[in-house]
mmCIF file of C-alpha atoms and ligand atoms in Angstrom:
data_model
loop_
_atom_site.group_PDB
_atom_site.id
_atom_site.type_symbol
_atom_site.label_atom_id
_atom_site.label_comp_id
_atom_site.label_asym_id
_atom_site.label_seq_id
_atom_site.Cartn_x
_atom_site.Cartn_y
_atom_site.Cartn_z
ATOM 1 C CA UNK A 8 53.876 36.298 28.432
ATOM 2 C CA UNK A 9 50.683 39.037 27.985
ATOM 3 C CA UNK A 10 48.991 38.962 24.981
ATOM 4 C CA UNK A 11 46.520 40.663 23.472
ATOM 5 C CA UNK A 12 42.374 38.409 22.976
ATOM 6 C CA UNK A 13 42.706 35.606 20.351
ATOM 7 C CA UNK A 14 39.078 36.467 19.779
ATOM 8 C CA UNK A 15 37.188 39.180 18.774
ATOM 9 C CA UNK A 16 34.098 40.259 21.915
ATOM 10 C CA UNK A 17 30.498 38.746 20.097
ATOM 11 C CA UNK A 18 27.724 41.077 19.756
ATOM 12 C CA UNK A 19 26.176 40.260 22.177
ATOM 13 C CA UNK A 20 25.154 38.320 24.823
ATOM 14 C CA UNK A 21 21.149 37.452 25.387
ATOM 15 C CA UNK A 22 19.203 38.608 28.968
ATOM 16 C CA UNK A 23 20.036 34.665 29.526
ATOM 17 C CA UNK A 24 23.773 35.000 29.365
ATOM 18 C CA UNK A 25 24.181 37.745 31.109
ATOM 19 C CA UNK A 26 22.081 35.768 34.391
ATOM 20 C CA UNK A 27 24.193 32.445 33.073
ATOM 21 C CA UNK A 28 27.827 34.392 33.302
ATOM 22 C CA UNK A 29 27.206 37.223 35.796
ATOM 23 C CA UNK A 30 29.912 35.939 38.023
ATOM 24 C CA UNK A 31 32.271 36.118 35.509
ATOM 25 C CA UNK A 32 31.076 39.419 34.002
ATOM 26 C CA UNK A 33 31.214 41.678 37.447
ATOM 27 C CA UNK A 34 35.039 40.231 37.346
ATOM 28 C CA UNK A 35 36.634 43.270 36.225
ATOM 29 C CA UNK A 36 38.858 41.986 34.161
ATOM 30 C CA UNK A 37 36.656 39.664 32.277
ATOM 31 C CA UNK A 38 33.499 42.055 31.560
ATOM 32 C CA UNK A 39 30.977 41.829 29.500
ATOM 33 C CA UNK A 40 33.339 42.688 26.832
ATOM 34 C CA UNK A 41 35.915 39.197 28.030
ATOM 35 C CA UNK A 42 32.093 37.248 27.619
ATOM 36 C CA UNK A 43 31.216 38.280 25.116
ATOM 37 C CA UNK A 44 34.907 36.398 22.857
ATOM 38 C CA UNK A 45 34.899 33.561 25.557
ATOM 39 C CA UNK A 46 30.751 33.176 23.561
ATOM 40 C CA UNK A 47 32.513 34.387 19.397
ATOM 41 C CA UNK A 48 35.583 31.940 20.430
ATOM 42 C CA UNK A 49 35.844 28.241 18.474
ATOM 43 C CA UNK A 50 37.773 25.820 20.784
ATOM 44 C CA UNK A 51 38.641 22.719 19.332
ATOM 45 C CA UNK A 52 39.928 19.286 22.485
ATOM 46 C CA UNK A 53 41.859 16.675 20.533
ATOM 47 C CA UNK A 54 40.515 13.934 22.808
ATOM 48 C CA UNK A 55 37.896 13.206 25.313
ATOM 49 C CA UNK A 56 39.888 11.380 27.698
ATOM 50 C CA UNK A 57 41.204 12.378 30.821
ATOM 51 C CA UNK A 58 42.222 16.223 30.375
ATOM 52 C CA UNK A 59 39.117 15.705 27.722
ATOM 53 C CA UNK A 60 36.755 15.775 30.242
ATOM 54 C CA UNK A 61 37.621 18.413 32.440
ATOM 55 C CA UNK A 62 38.342 20.250 29.968
ATOM 56 C CA UNK A 63 35.310 20.431 27.903
ATOM 57 C CA UNK A 64 33.709 20.246 30.806
ATOM 58 C CA UNK A 65 35.061 24.015 32.498
ATOM 59 C CA UNK A 66 34.840 25.523 28.629
ATOM 60 C CA UNK A 67 31.591 24.287 27.723
ATOM 61 C CA UNK A 68 30.617 26.510 31.561
ATOM 62 C CA UNK A 69 32.595 29.119 30.966
ATOM 63 C CA UNK A 70 30.465 30.012 27.266
ATOM 64 C CA UNK A 71 32.693 28.720 24.785
ATOM 65 C CA UNK A 72 30.819 29.458 22.130
ATOM 66 C CA UNK A 73 32.133 26.753 19.623
ATOM 67 C CA UNK A 74 33.664 23.462 20.791
ATOM 68 C CA UNK A 75 35.087 20.544 19.002
ATOM 69 C CA UNK A 76 35.672 18.156 19.604
ATOM 70 C CA UNK A 77 37.328 15.434 18.631
ATOM 71 C CA UNK A 78 37.941 11.831 19.372
ATOM 72 C CA UNK A 79 37.100 7.845 17.686
ATOM 73 C CA UNK A 80 37.421 5.664 21.017
ATOM 74 C CA UNK A 81 34.517 4.203 22.977
ATOM 75 C CA UNK A 82 33.494 4.539 26.782
ATOM 76 C CA UNK A 83 35.357 2.297 28.749
ATOM 77 C CA UNK A 84 34.291 1.274 31.767
ATOM 78 C CA UNK A 85 38.497 1.660 32.764
ATOM 79 C CA UNK A 86 37.716 5.308 31.754
ATOM 80 C CA UNK A 87 35.450 6.049 34.256
ATOM 81 C CA UNK A 88 37.710 6.263 37.037
ATOM 82 C CA UNK A 89 39.412 9.889 36.030
ATOM 83 C CA UNK A 90 36.964 10.623 32.330
ATOM 84 C CA UNK A 91 33.941 12.566 34.352
ATOM 85 C CA UNK A 92 32.720 13.541 31.682
ATOM 86 C CA UNK A 93 31.058 9.687 31.128
ATOM 87 C CA UNK A 94 29.173 7.958 33.154
ATOM 88 C CA UNK A 95 27.850 4.405 33.782
ATOM 89 C CA UNK A 96 24.841 4.494 30.808
ATOM 90 C CA UNK A 97 27.964 5.614 28.156
ATOM 91 C CA UNK A 98 29.730 2.502 29.075
ATOM 92 C CA UNK A 99 29.758 1.514 25.041
ATOM 93 C CA UNK A 100 29.009 4.477 23.235
ATOM 94 C CA UNK A 101 31.641 6.987 21.467
ATOM 95 C CA UNK A 102 32.995 8.612 23.349
ATOM 96 C CA UNK A 103 32.988 12.255 21.495
ATOM 97 C CA UNK A 104 29.002 11.512 21.230
ATOM 98 C CA UNK A 105 28.530 11.211 25.051
ATOM 99 C CA UNK A 106 31.004 14.241 25.767
ATOM 100 C CA UNK A 107 28.831 16.406 23.922
ATOM 101 C CA UNK A 108 25.785 14.826 26.005
ATOM 102 C CA UNK A 109 27.159 16.050 29.527
ATOM 103 C CA UNK A 110 28.844 19.780 27.403
ATOM 104 C CA UNK A 111 24.536 20.490 26.178
ATOM 105 C CA UNK A 112 23.322 19.469 29.474
ATOM 106 C CA UNK A 113 25.539 22.280 31.346
ATOM 107 C CA UNK A 114 25.691 24.352 28.666
ATOM 108 C CA UNK A 115 22.328 24.504 25.809
ATOM 109 C CA UNK A 116 24.506 27.649 24.605
ATOM 110 C CA UNK A 117 27.547 26.220 23.160
ATOM 111 C CA UNK A 118 27.165 25.232 19.313
ATOM 112 C CA UNK A 119 29.498 21.429 19.458
ATOM 113 C CA UNK A 120 31.415 19.905 16.334
ATOM 114 C CA UNK A 121 31.321 16.577 16.654
ATOM 115 C CA UNK A 122 34.426 14.504 14.817
ATOM 116 C CA UNK A 123 34.104 11.455 15.019
ATOM 117 C CA UNK A 124 37.099 10.396 13.290
ATOM 118 C CA UNK A 125 40.746 9.953 14.683
ATOM 119 C CA UNK A 126 43.057 12.427 14.001
ATOM 120 C CA UNK A 127 45.161 11.786 10.617
ATOM 121 C CA UNK A 128 47.426 13.695 9.270
ATOM 122 C CA UNK A 129 44.753 13.467 6.382
ATOM 123 C CA UNK A 130 41.918 15.856 7.948
ATOM 124 C CA UNK A 131 44.162 17.760 10.711
ATOM 125 C CA UNK A 132 44.764 20.118 9.230
ATOM 126 C CA UNK A 133 41.490 20.694 7.993
ATOM 127 C CA UNK A 134 39.882 19.994 11.130
ATOM 128 C CA UNK A 135 42.761 22.911 13.406
ATOM 129 C CA UNK A 136 41.675 25.463 10.854
ATOM 130 C CA UNK A 137 38.198 26.160 11.315
ATOM 131 C CA UNK A 138 39.624 26.855 15.564
ATOM 132 C CA UNK A 139 40.753 29.663 17.844
ATOM 133 C CA UNK A 140 42.766 27.662 19.561
ATOM 134 C CA UNK A 141 43.108 23.925 20.146
ATOM 135 C CA UNK A 142 43.806 22.210 23.944
ATOM 136 C CA UNK A 143 45.422 18.610 23.491
ATOM 137 C CA UNK A 144 44.701 16.231 24.923
ATOM 138 C CA UNK A 145 46.237 13.191 24.235
ATOM 139 C CA UNK A 146 48.755 10.257 25.252
ATOM 140 C CA UNK A 147 50.569 9.242 22.704
ATOM 141 C CA UNK A 148 53.459 11.235 21.185
ATOM 142 C CA UNK A 149 52.894 10.096 18.034
ATOM 143 C CA UNK A 150 49.529 12.358 18.271
ATOM 144 C CA UNK A 151 51.466 14.727 20.437
ATOM 145 C CA UNK A 152 54.023 15.626 17.378
ATOM 146 C CA UNK A 153 51.038 15.532 15.057
ATOM 147 C CA UNK A 154 49.411 18.825 16.904
ATOM 148 C CA UNK A 155 52.718 20.694 17.707
ATOM 149 C CA UNK A 156 53.596 20.197 13.878
ATOM 150 C CA UNK A 157 49.511 21.823 12.778
ATOM 151 C CA UNK A 158 49.575 23.832 14.277
ATOM 152 C CA UNK A 159 52.914 25.765 14.206
ATOM 153 C CA UNK A 160 51.696 24.800 10.499
ATOM 154 C CA UNK A 161 48.823 26.743 10.593
ATOM 155 C CA UNK A 162 50.140 29.248 13.077
ATOM 156 C CA UNK A 163 47.948 28.667 15.981
ATOM 157 C CA UNK A 164 47.996 28.315 19.309
ATOM 158 C CA UNK A 165 47.581 25.289 21.045
ATOM 159 C CA UNK A 166 47.754 23.952 25.041
ATOM 160 C CA UNK A 167 49.458 21.180 26.221
ATOM 161 C CA UNK A 168 48.819 18.407 29.233
ATOM 162 C CA UNK A 169 50.523 15.331 30.016
ATOM 163 C CA UNK A 170 50.330 13.443 33.529
ATOM 164 C CA UNK A 171 51.746 9.981 34.598
ATOM 165 C CA UNK A 172 50.941 8.617 37.507
ATOM 166 C CA UNK A 173 50.829 11.604 40.419
ATOM 167 C CA UNK A 174 52.838 14.456 37.422
ATOM 168 C CA UNK A 175 51.687 16.059 35.366
ATOM 169 C CA UNK A 176 53.033 18.453 33.501
ATOM 170 C CA UNK A 177 51.745 21.968 31.286
ATOM 171 C CA UNK A 178 52.228 24.955 28.969
ATOM 172 C CA UNK A 179 51.661 26.921 25.862
ATOM 173 C CA UNK A 180 53.358 27.052 22.885
ATOM 174 C CA UNK A 181 52.294 29.370 19.209
ATOM 175 C CA UNK A 182 55.461 29.043 17.117
ATOM 176 C CA UNK A 183 54.573 32.842 15.962
ATOM 177 C CA UNK A 184 55.556 34.197 19.880
ATOM 178 C CA UNK A 185 57.387 31.623 21.709
ATOM 179 C CA UNK A 186 58.251 27.879 21.628
ATOM 180 C CA UNK A 187 56.870 25.453 20.277
ATOM 181 C CA UNK A 188 57.169 21.464 21.779
ATOM 182 C CA UNK A 189 59.488 20.624 19.596
ATOM 183 C CA UNK A 190 61.390 23.396 21.209
ATOM 184 C CA UNK A 191 60.805 21.691 24.365
ATOM 185 C CA UNK A 192 61.324 18.480 23.265
ATOM 186 C CA UNK A 193 63.568 18.047 19.910
ATOM 187 C CA UNK A 194 63.092 13.844 19.460
ATOM 188 C CA UNK A 195 60.308 11.558 20.939
ATOM 189 C CA UNK A 196 61.335 8.999 23.886
ATOM 190 C CA UNK A 197 62.567 5.559 22.958
ATOM 191 C CA UNK A 198 60.104 3.310 21.979
ATOM 192 C CA UNK A 199 58.598 1.564 24.934
ATOM 193 C CA UNK A 200 60.999 3.923 27.612
ATOM 194 C CA UNK A 201 58.084 6.009 27.857
ATOM 195 C CA UNK A 202 54.900 4.093 29.587
ATOM 196 C CA UNK A 203 51.227 5.574 28.417
ATOM 197 C CA UNK A 204 48.597 5.927 31.224
ATOM 198 C CA UNK A 205 47.759 2.305 29.691
ATOM 199 C CA UNK A 206 50.679 0.369 31.143
ATOM 200 C CA UNK A 207 52.134 2.938 34.365
ATOM 201 C CA UNK A 208 49.054 4.648 35.556
ATOM 202 C CA UNK A 209 47.627 8.367 36.705
ATOM 203 C CA UNK A 210 45.883 9.008 39.208
ATOM 204 C CA UNK A 211 42.560 9.969 38.546
ATOM 205 C CA UNK A 212 42.567 12.919 39.528
ATOM 206 C CA UNK A 213 45.141 14.316 38.587
ATOM 207 C CA UNK A 214 43.309 14.731 35.212
ATOM 208 C CA UNK A 215 41.720 17.698 36.581
ATOM 209 C CA UNK A 216 44.426 19.131 38.845
ATOM 210 C CA UNK A 217 46.186 19.921 34.776
ATOM 211 C CA UNK A 218 42.467 19.932 33.082
ATOM 212 C CA UNK A 219 41.682 22.780 35.124
ATOM 213 C CA UNK A 220 45.423 24.285 34.462
ATOM 214 C CA UNK A 221 44.887 24.105 30.706
ATOM 215 C CA UNK A 222 41.034 25.597 30.601
ATOM 216 C CA UNK A 223 42.513 28.365 33.314
ATOM 217 C CA UNK A 224 45.267 28.855 30.544
ATOM 218 C CA UNK A 225 42.642 28.453 27.768
ATOM 219 C CA UNK A 226 40.678 31.110 29.099
ATOM 220 C CA UNK A 227 43.430 33.676 30.069
ATOM 221 C CA UNK A 228 44.120 33.369 26.239
ATOM 222 C CA UNK A 229 41.161 33.665 24.438
ATOM 223 C CA UNK A 230 40.393 36.812 26.633
ATOM 224 C CA UNK A 231 43.807 38.376 27.176
ATOM 225 C CA UNK A 232 44.425 38.923 30.318
ATOM 226 C CA UNK A 233 46.590 38.086 32.751
ATOM 227 C CA UNK A 234 50.459 35.935 32.129
ATOM 228 C CA UNK A 235 50.143 33.460 29.787
ATOM 229 C CA UNK A 236 52.136 29.600 30.209
ATOM 230 C CA UNK A 237 54.066 30.806 27.145
ATOM 231 C CA UNK A 238 57.761 30.199 27.009
ATOM 232 C CA UNK A 239 56.723 28.166 30.278
ATOM 233 C CA UNK A 240 56.977 24.767 31.538
ATOM 234 C CA UNK A 241 54.077 23.996 34.732
ATOM 235 C CA UNK A 242 55.793 20.187 36.761
ATOM 236 C CA UNK A 243 52.599 19.308 38.911
ATOM 237 C CA UNK A 244 54.318 16.826 41.411
ATOM 238 C CA UNK A 245 51.017 15.424 43.568
ATOM 239 C CA UNK A 246 52.853 13.980 46.681
ATOM 240 C CA UNK A 247 54.897 16.672 47.111
ATOM 241 C CA UNK A 248 51.950 19.347 46.156
ATOM 242 C CA UNK A 249 54.499 20.904 43.886
ATOM 243 C CA UNK A 250 53.997 22.877 41.329
ATOM 244 C CA UNK A 251 57.117 24.842 39.681
ATOM 245 C CA UNK A 252 57.375 27.117 36.609
ATOM 246 C CA UNK A 253 60.599 26.069 34.196
ATOM 247 C CA UNK A 254 61.597 29.216 31.709
ATOM 248 C CA UNK A 255 61.490 27.736 27.695
ATOM 249 C CA UNK A 256 63.183 28.802 25.043
ATOM 250 C CA UNK A 257 62.849 29.147 21.545
ATOM 251 C CA UNK A 258 65.302 26.757 20.098
ATOM 252 C CA UNK A 259 66.712 28.424 17.270
ATOM 253 C CA UNK A 260 66.978 24.682 15.632
ATOM 254 C CA UNK A 261 63.977 23.112 16.403
ATOM 255 C CA UNK A 262 63.590 21.339 13.494
ATOM 256 C CA UNK A 263 60.073 23.353 12.673
ATOM 257 C CA UNK A 264 59.631 26.740 13.679
ATOM 258 C CA UNK A 265 63.758 27.636 13.801
ATOM 259 C CA UNK A 266 65.120 29.525 11.330
ATOM 260 C CA UNK A 267 66.618 26.634 9.345
ATOM 261 C CA UNK A 268 63.187 23.730 9.820
ATOM 262 C CA UNK A 269 63.687 20.469 8.151
ATOM 263 C CA UNK A 270 60.085 19.674 8.716
ATOM 264 C CA UNK A 271 58.444 21.908 5.889
ATOM 265 C CA UNK A 272 54.753 19.691 6.689
ATOM 266 C CA UNK A 273 53.811 16.557 8.089
ATOM 267 C CA UNK A 274 55.228 13.540 8.334
ATOM 268 C CA UNK A 275 55.073 10.388 9.365
ATOM 269 C CA UNK A 276 54.460 11.001 12.874
ATOM 270 C CA UNK A 277 53.891 5.958 13.792
ATOM 271 C CA UNK A 278 57.564 6.176 12.395
ATOM 272 C CA UNK A 279 59.452 9.517 14.116
ATOM 273 C CA UNK A 280 57.809 8.277 17.289
ATOM 274 C CA UNK A 281 57.995 3.787 16.782
ATOM 275 C CA UNK A 282 55.424 2.008 18.513
ATOM 276 C CA UNK A 283 58.780 -0.747 18.814
ATOM 277 C CA UNK A 284 62.388 -0.356 18.170
ATOM 278 C CA UNK A 285 63.707 -1.231 15.767
ATOM 279 C CA UNK A 286 66.345 -3.789 17.681
ATOM 280 C CA UNK A 287 62.737 -5.640 19.225
ATOM 281 C CA UNK A 288 60.940 -5.669 16.249
ATOM 282 C CA UNK A 289 63.706 -7.879 14.582
ATOM 283 C CA UNK A 290 64.412 -10.222 17.261
ATOM 284 C CA UNK A 291 59.978 -10.546 16.884
ATOM 285 C CA UNK A 292 60.428 -12.034 13.305
ATOM 286 C CA UNK A 293 59.471 -16.207 13.399
ATOM 287 C CA UNK A 294 60.013 -15.741 17.506
ATOM 288 C CA UNK A 295 55.905 -14.691 17.997
ATOM 289 C CA UNK A 296 53.297 -17.277 19.058
ATOM 290 C CA UNK A 297 49.625 -16.507 20.117
ATOM 291 C CA UNK A 298 47.710 -16.651 23.172
ATOM 292 C CA UNK A 299 46.324 -19.463 22.423
ATOM 293 C CA UNK A 300 49.343 -21.734 20.774
ATOM 294 C CA UNK A 301 50.455 -20.761 24.505
ATOM 295 C CA UNK A 302 47.828 -22.475 26.256
ATOM 296 C CA UNK A 303 48.481 -25.875 23.719
ATOM 297 C CA UNK A 304 51.716 -25.528 24.295
ATOM 298 C CA UNK A 305 50.686 -25.837 28.149
ATOM 299 C CA UNK A 306 48.657 -28.408 27.576
ATOM 300 C CA UNK A 307 50.895 -30.513 25.806
ATOM 301 C CA UNK A 308 53.622 -30.830 28.803
ATOM 302 C CA UNK A 309 56.484 -29.035 26.480
ATOM 303 C CA UNK A 310 59.165 -27.297 29.083
ATOM 304 C CA UNK A 311 59.102 -24.183 28.780
ATOM 305 C CA UNK A 312 59.847 -21.287 31.327
ATOM 306 C CA UNK A 313 57.129 -18.307 31.084
ATOM 307 C CA UNK A 314 57.578 -15.141 32.302
ATOM 308 C CA UNK A 315 56.047 -12.053 33.262
ATOM 309 C CA UNK A 316 58.157 -8.705 32.051
ATOM 310 C CA UNK A 317 55.520 -6.943 33.586
ATOM 311 C CA UNK A 318 55.084 -4.044 36.891
ATOM 312 C CA UNK A 319 54.609 -6.055 40.244
ATOM 313 C CA UNK A 320 51.045 -4.045 39.805
ATOM 314 C CA UNK A 321 50.185 -5.284 36.696
ATOM 315 C CA UNK A 322 51.265 -9.017 38.547
ATOM 316 C CA UNK A 323 48.565 -8.435 40.974
ATOM 317 C CA UNK A 324 45.371 -7.391 38.743
ATOM 318 C CA UNK A 325 45.886 -10.830 36.106
ATOM 319 C CA UNK A 326 48.566 -12.911 35.534
ATOM 320 C CA UNK A 327 48.828 -15.817 33.018
ATOM 321 C CA UNK A 328 49.028 -19.350 35.494
ATOM 322 C CA UNK A 329 52.167 -20.875 35.261
ATOM 323 C CA UNK A 330 53.963 -17.807 34.865
ATOM 324 C CA UNK A 331 56.892 -16.182 36.992
ATOM 325 C CA UNK A 332 56.836 -12.368 37.028
ATOM 326 C CA UNK A 333 60.436 -10.439 36.469
ATOM 327 C CA UNK A 334 60.075 -7.212 35.628
ATOM 328 C CA UNK A 335 61.269 -5.944 32.143
ATOM 329 C CA UNK A 336 63.830 -3.200 33.601
ATOM 330 C CA UNK A 337 65.507 -6.729 35.560
ATOM 331 C CA UNK A 338 66.064 -7.594 32.053
ATOM 332 C CA UNK A 339 66.989 -5.203 29.437
ATOM 333 C CA UNK A 340 69.991 -3.828 32.405
ATOM 334 C CA UNK A 341 70.991 -7.550 32.696
ATOM 335 C CA UNK A 342 70.112 -8.266 36.214
ATOM 336 C CA UNK A 343 67.375 -11.350 35.540
ATOM 337 C CA UNK A 344 69.780 -12.865 32.806
ATOM 338 C CA UNK A 345 71.813 -15.967 34.775
ATOM 339 C CA UNK A 346 67.774 -16.490 36.636
ATOM 340 C CA UNK A 347 66.933 -17.808 32.949
ATOM 341 C CA UNK A 348 66.921 -21.565 32.641
ATOM 342 C CA UNK A 349 69.464 -22.942 29.494
ATOM 343 C CA UNK A 350 67.158 -26.194 29.101
ATOM 344 C CA UNK A 351 63.535 -24.820 28.954
ATOM 345 C CA UNK A 352 62.207 -22.471 25.529
ATOM 346 C CA UNK A 353 61.406 -19.138 27.414
ATOM 347 C CA UNK A 354 58.232 -17.290 26.744
ATOM 348 C CA UNK A 355 57.483 -13.773 26.833
ATOM 349 C CA UNK A 356 54.538 -11.995 28.154
ATOM 350 C CA UNK A 357 53.990 -8.074 28.842
ATOM 351 C CA UNK A 358 50.209 -6.148 28.718
ATOM 352 C CA UNK A 359 50.200 -6.266 24.997
ATOM 353 C CA UNK A 360 53.353 -7.602 23.593
ATOM 354 C CA UNK A 361 55.610 -4.748 23.524
ATOM 355 C CA UNK A 362 57.315 -4.859 27.309
ATOM 356 C CA UNK A 363 57.494 -8.262 25.655
ATOM 357 C CA UNK A 364 59.514 -7.667 22.333
ATOM 358 C CA UNK A 365 61.623 -5.461 23.765
ATOM 359 C CA UNK A 366 62.831 -8.573 26.686
ATOM 360 C CA UNK A 367 62.650 -10.691 23.999
ATOM 361 C CA UNK A 368 65.579 -8.727 21.941
ATOM 362 C CA UNK A 369 67.171 -8.659 25.570
ATOM 363 C CA UNK A 370 67.635 -12.024 26.307
ATOM 364 C CA UNK A 371 68.027 -13.365 22.198
ATOM 365 C CA UNK A 372 70.808 -10.632 22.651
ATOM 366 C CA UNK A 373 71.960 -13.036 25.694
ATOM 367 C CA UNK A 374 72.216 -16.249 23.532
ATOM 368 C CA UNK A 375 68.304 -17.497 24.641
ATOM 369 C CA UNK A 376 68.547 -17.769 20.588
ATOM 370 C CA UNK A 377 64.973 -19.943 20.857
ATOM 371 C CA UNK A 378 63.137 -17.506 23.128
ATOM 372 C CA UNK A 379 59.753 -16.333 22.018
ATOM 373 C CA UNK A 380 57.470 -13.810 22.634
ATOM 374 C CA UNK A 381 53.343 -13.695 23.497
ATOM 375 C CA UNK A 382 51.292 -11.362 20.626
ATOM 376 C CA UNK A 383 48.789 -9.394 22.417
ATOM 377 C CA UNK A 384 50.271 -10.097 25.731
ATOM 378 C CA UNK A 385 47.808 -10.804 28.567
ATOM 379 C CA UNK A 386 45.374 -9.288 27.272
ATOM 380 C CA UNK A 387 45.088 -11.427 24.459
ATOM 381 C CA UNK A 388 45.376 -14.439 26.631
ATOM 382 C CA UNK A 389 42.173 -13.197 28.482
ATOM 383 C CA UNK A 390 40.468 -12.313 25.085
ATOM 384 C CA UNK A 391 41.304 -15.833 23.650
ATOM 385 C CA UNK A 392 41.778 -18.105 26.435
ATOM 386 C CA UNK A 393 40.280 -17.372 29.839
ATOM 387 C CA UNK A 394 37.727 -14.705 29.756
ATOM 388 C CA UNK A 395 36.596 -15.005 33.087
ATOM 389 C CA UNK A 396 39.855 -13.565 33.724
ATOM 390 C CA UNK A 397 39.939 -9.393 34.063
ATOM 391 C CA UNK A 398 41.939 -6.788 31.631
ATOM 392 C CA UNK A 399 43.314 -3.204 32.600
HETATM 393 ZN ZN1 LIG B 49 59.595 24.872 18.036
#
């Protein structure tokens, strides 16, 4: 829907700025007035990762005057396949600082504001209040709902995006003029149902496709040109090379932006989204071993059946010696239960211990009462038992 410009124009553009932005200035719909609005704009990027990378780089190049970056993580080698704002020499550095350096290299006229911390209930309202627009590039549901609720409570618009394997989605949420994220997704998916990028993977270039949509929407909102994605969900399928738009409506029963809201302040988002289901949490009590204990069990000749519940692609990368692969889905749907031995203690592991906890609940419910899972999964095995193996 068409909206008035989000920000007023800056007083003027310098001679250098006119030269730099000339290809914008000669677009009639942008012009000097539009460029001055970008100069006056304050945009916050939540995350400097897959989506934050292209978003920050193009927002900087476009001449957005103030760019906020909130990011607490450090650059890891496994980020570089898609997080193009960081480079080889940035490995180990705070992502916020690495992103700032890249932004200033692209455009020294940008005022970069670093928030080198995790977004939380304690700071989200105070930080968001300093900006005209928020770009959400987070990859977990707890932060996603927190971003939405804070934006609704402050009356701010934000541009949302999400990516997984070959699929992406993007939209604009602004409760004062249309739907919010909770109107689209009232409840988070059950814990363990939707794998994260770390578990399921993401095609690196997908970040550019969705990040570019987010920046396009940001520029449209800031300058007041075109029809934004407010009230529409963009769904991108890279394999089919297909973009679809789905109409979204404001939900009158939305918990936060509906007629009788039940959420009137920030809530406990970890609790709301739940990293592990209640059943899985209960199953792990007294049935969890460490990677070091697993190694001791193996060395002692204890009769165990070691089962890797990850997906085949992950098994190809790294595995614990002596394990066999039974993906979690085969255990949860019951197909693999009859193949489990009755005369050995079952030991389950996954990448980090979340999926194996879910599988453990199913295995114990099927009668394998002494089954256990490995805390921290194969990542912990590599760290504490065999650092020569790769982590992913
Ligand atoms: Zn809503």
